[in-house]
Amino acid sequence: MITVTDLKKTYEGKVPTPALKGISFEIKDGEFVAVMGRSGSGKSTLLHQLGLLDRPTSGKIILNNSDVLALSDQKRTIFRLKELGYVFQEYALISEFDAWENVYLPSLALKGTPDKKRAQELLELVGLADRLDHYPNELSGGEQQRVAIARALINSPKVLFADEPTANLDSASSQTVLKLFLKLNQEFKQTIVMVTHEPEDKKYVHRVLWLSDGLLEKEEKTGKKY
Amino acid sequence: MKDIKTAIFIAYKSLVKGSKSTLLLLVFILALSYLNMMFISGILAGLQNVFETTMINVLTSHITVGPEQEPEPKQYILNADQVRRQIESIPGVLATARHYSLAGSISFDKDKNGITKSVSGTIIGIDPIQEEKVLTIYRLLKNGQYLSPTDTDQIIISSALAGGYGVPAPSDLGGVRAKDKVKITYPNGVIRTYTVKGIYDDTIGIFETFITTREAESVLNTYNSASQILVKTDLSLNTLNGYEHKIKLLEPKLKVQNFLDILGTVAAFLNALNLISFIVGFISVLVAAITIFVLVYINAISKARQIGILRAIGIKQRIVVLSYVLQSLFYAFCGVLAGAFLVFAVLTPLLNRYPINIDFGYLSLVHRKMVVVLGTISLVAAGLLAGFVPARIVAKKDILKAIWG
């Protein structure tokens, strides 16, 4: 599903800062992978490159058999819309849209008609069937994050990326979100790549990619099967 | 099509859930810009209209036909009635009237003590019946009555010449009224005394007096001639130049001029009004465009994170830009609508009902179709451009920078 080869990212500036120094790994279809490491290890930078939100300095990323770094900006945007789902640390909902609209907006952009039925089903799946017409400021942090997850799933992405999705949530909401990811992975075979700094999150995933100082330090299999 | 649908959806939600104060401010500024543009152009067009109408109604009519100029200038048009009939046969010509223009020294003994005041003036010989169809002097009487064809011993004079109306001037007669007697000394030595039959409101300050054709012919010792023939036309059927051309075909030797030719420098002044109107309109559009640009830019900057999120979830840059352009189009549409309401439903009817008195006429707003259409299109286009540029600047920002700042 994902093949990353010698991925490097250096932030240009007065003093160039290398964030990724040559990372290679593979992620299989249906895998639930955590990316872990200390602050500044390059976890989020890696996810930004995989989620096509940024361009690496060099290297190769094959996503669902496509060499995504060779795509034009326009095609990357369409690829992001069609093939990828992205959950940010800070919910990242559109404040002017209610929960339902936030979820079905990407389907409108992809197909020209909003898939309201699937959006409703997804909101039911994440436990927010009764919050369809609520605006982000009327939802708790955990609820907003679940809306963001439903939005990320609306176009049936091949991969779901989550950048520290529980970092801003209380422990109960964090558990709800992580169990939801687990359910998506187990029941719907959703490939998930999640950046987290919580060691106990390991119990949900099949494998952990440990980053340190911009390098892949080790790969740790948790023993969970997929 | 799906991009347009998505952009419409985003724009609609932004408008419905977005800041109402920004919306109101934008619409208000656009409405004021439209009002400013239409008011200035309307008032200048109104001024031009009053000026032209006054000139046409009291001085020149639409077209003036004068005597032959080549090979030598002639004093009169001969067989004037026949020339008039020929001109009146042209489709669209409503009426003609012949004038005799005489110079003279007009004297008035106000206190009847032998001390007279004399001023120079132009004495026009008219047929009062013909004249009513061409000029509207008969409607401007402030005092007394209009002439009838047999009033050979009577005269009507302008209020500017009569004096006593408004600010006194050294060149007026000091306060002539109807039934007073004035004496005119003509350059050919003829001296006549006339009873003032009426004083007319001379809005443009031309020191003219009117006597009958019969009296003028008696003074000049001529018959069936004219110093000029005034022609009133229906401008909805042909242009001034079109009528001029047709008259020239009938009377190739006579001097044919339209009122703009006769007015000369005044016509240049009227053209300058058009230029001023254009410049003011352009500045209004520019101010509106800059204001929209600033407000949309601030609005887009404040929504940079939202724009970043939209792009991160796969919404194309052009959809984001289009959604802002659609919002600007909505602002522009509302602004023009509000401005048009103020101009056409409030201000114009108000000034039509209570026109401004500007001495030589009553000024109200005149809206020329072309100016209204061009002004509206320019304002909407400026609004669109001013919405497009800042939206594109913000939408082009790096996604992560837009989201995290």
mmCIF file of C-alpha atoms in Angstrom, chain A residues 48 52-54 74 77-78 80-81 86 88-98 101-102 104-106 108-113 135 151, chain B residues 1-3 5-6 9-10 13-15 17-19 303 305-319 398-400 403-404:
data_model
loop_
_atom_site.group_PDB
_atom_site.id
_atom_site.type_symbol
_atom_site.label_atom_id
_atom_site.label_comp_id
_atom_site.label_asym_id
_atom_site.label_seq_id
_atom_site.Cartn_x
_atom_site.Cartn_y
_atom_site.Cartn_z
ATOM 1 C CA HIS A 48 2.852 15.567 6.201
ATOM 2 C CA LEU A 52 0.816 15.009 0.481
ATOM 3 C CA LEU A 53 0.520 18.195 2.525
ATOM 4 C CA ASP A 54 4.176 18.991 1.955
ATOM 5 C CA GLN A 74 -3.548 19.724 -9.024
ATOM 6 C CA THR A 77 -5.025 17.582 -4.517
ATOM 7 C CA ILE A 78 -7.323 15.182 -6.369
ATOM 8 C CA ARG A 80 -5.671 13.587 -1.516
ATOM 9 C CA LEU A 81 -9.416 13.965 -1.994
ATOM 10 C CA TYR A 86 -6.325 12.974 7.093
ATOM 11 C CA PHE A 88 -5.343 16.553 12.317
ATOM 12 C CA GLN A 89 -4.336 16.991 15.918
ATOM 13 C CA GLU A 90 -6.610 20.029 16.306
ATOM 14 C CA TYR A 91 -9.860 18.723 14.788
ATOM 15 C CA ALA A 92 -9.639 21.127 11.829
ATOM 16 C CA LEU A 93 -13.316 21.407 11.077
ATOM 17 C CA ILE A 94 -14.853 24.213 9.042
ATOM 18 C CA SER A 95 -16.561 26.430 11.588
ATOM 19 C CA GLU A 96 -19.284 27.589 9.171
ATOM 20 C CA PHE A 97 -20.453 24.044 8.410
ATOM 21 C CA ASP A 98 -22.415 21.803 10.762
ATOM 22 C CA GLU A 101 -21.904 19.336 6.116
ATOM 23 C CA ASN A 102 -18.301 19.024 7.324
ATOM 24 C CA TYR A 104 -20.141 15.362 3.220
ATOM 25 C CA LEU A 105 -18.185 18.330 1.783
ATOM 26 C CA PRO A 106 -15.351 16.142 0.348
ATOM 27 C CA LEU A 108 -19.465 16.977 -2.992
ATOM 28 C CA ALA A 109 -16.023 18.027 -4.229
ATOM 29 C CA LEU A 110 -15.297 14.523 -5.564
ATOM 30 C CA LYS A 111 -18.612 13.555 -7.138
ATOM 31 C CA GLY A 112 -20.498 16.821 -7.592
ATOM 32 C CA THR A 113 -23.311 15.609 -5.327
ATOM 33 C CA TYR A 135 -21.720 23.345 14.526
ATOM 34 C CA ARG A 151 -14.994 13.398 7.204
ATOM 35 C CA MET B 1 -19.533 21.543 -12.869
ATOM 36 C CA LYS B 2 -18.784 19.770 -9.565
ATOM 37 C CA ASP B 3 -16.173 22.441 -8.819
ATOM 38 C CA LYS B 5 -21.301 23.290 -7.141
ATOM 39 C CA THR B 6 -18.717 22.922 -4.377
ATOM 40 C CA PHE B 9 -21.867 25.519 -1.420
ATOM 41 C CA ILE B 10 -18.798 26.928 0.368
ATOM 42 C CA LYS B 13 -22.267 28.704 3.882
ATOM 43 C CA SER B 14 -19.680 31.463 4.334
ATOM 44 C CA LEU B 15 -22.282 34.108 3.589
ATOM 45 C CA LYS B 17 -22.725 31.758 8.737
ATOM 46 C CA GLY B 18 -20.025 34.373 8.158
ATOM 47 C CA SER B 19 -19.687 37.778 9.754
ATOM 48 C CA LYS B 303 -9.850 32.541 7.328
ATOM 49 C CA ARG B 305 -6.578 28.351 8.533
ATOM 50 C CA GLN B 306 -9.990 27.423 7.153
ATOM 51 C CA ILE B 307 -8.688 27.768 3.596
ATOM 52 C CA GLY B 308 -5.713 25.574 4.548
ATOM 53 C CA ILE B 309 -8.061 22.921 5.973
ATOM 54 C CA LEU B 310 -10.185 22.999 2.808
ATOM 55 C CA ARG B 311 -7.090 22.466 0.701
ATOM 56 C CA ALA B 312 -5.784 19.769 3.051
ATOM 57 C CA ILE B 313 -8.955 17.715 2.691
ATOM 58 C CA GLY B 314 -8.624 17.888 -1.083
ATOM 59 C CA ILE B 315 -10.610 20.969 -2.108
ATOM 60 C CA LYS B 316 -8.919 22.423 -5.173
ATOM 61 C CA GLN B 317 -7.359 25.877 -5.018
ATOM 62 C CA ARG B 318 -9.609 27.079 -7.837
ATOM 63 C CA ILE B 319 -12.715 26.002 -5.883
ATOM 64 C CA ASP B 398 1.451 26.627 1.599
ATOM 65 C CA ILE B 399 -1.207 24.348 3.161
ATOM 66 C CA LEU B 400 0.648 23.732 6.423
ATOM 67 C CA ILE B 403 -3.272 25.910 8.857
ATOM 68 C CA TRP B 404 -0.630 26.488 11.513
#
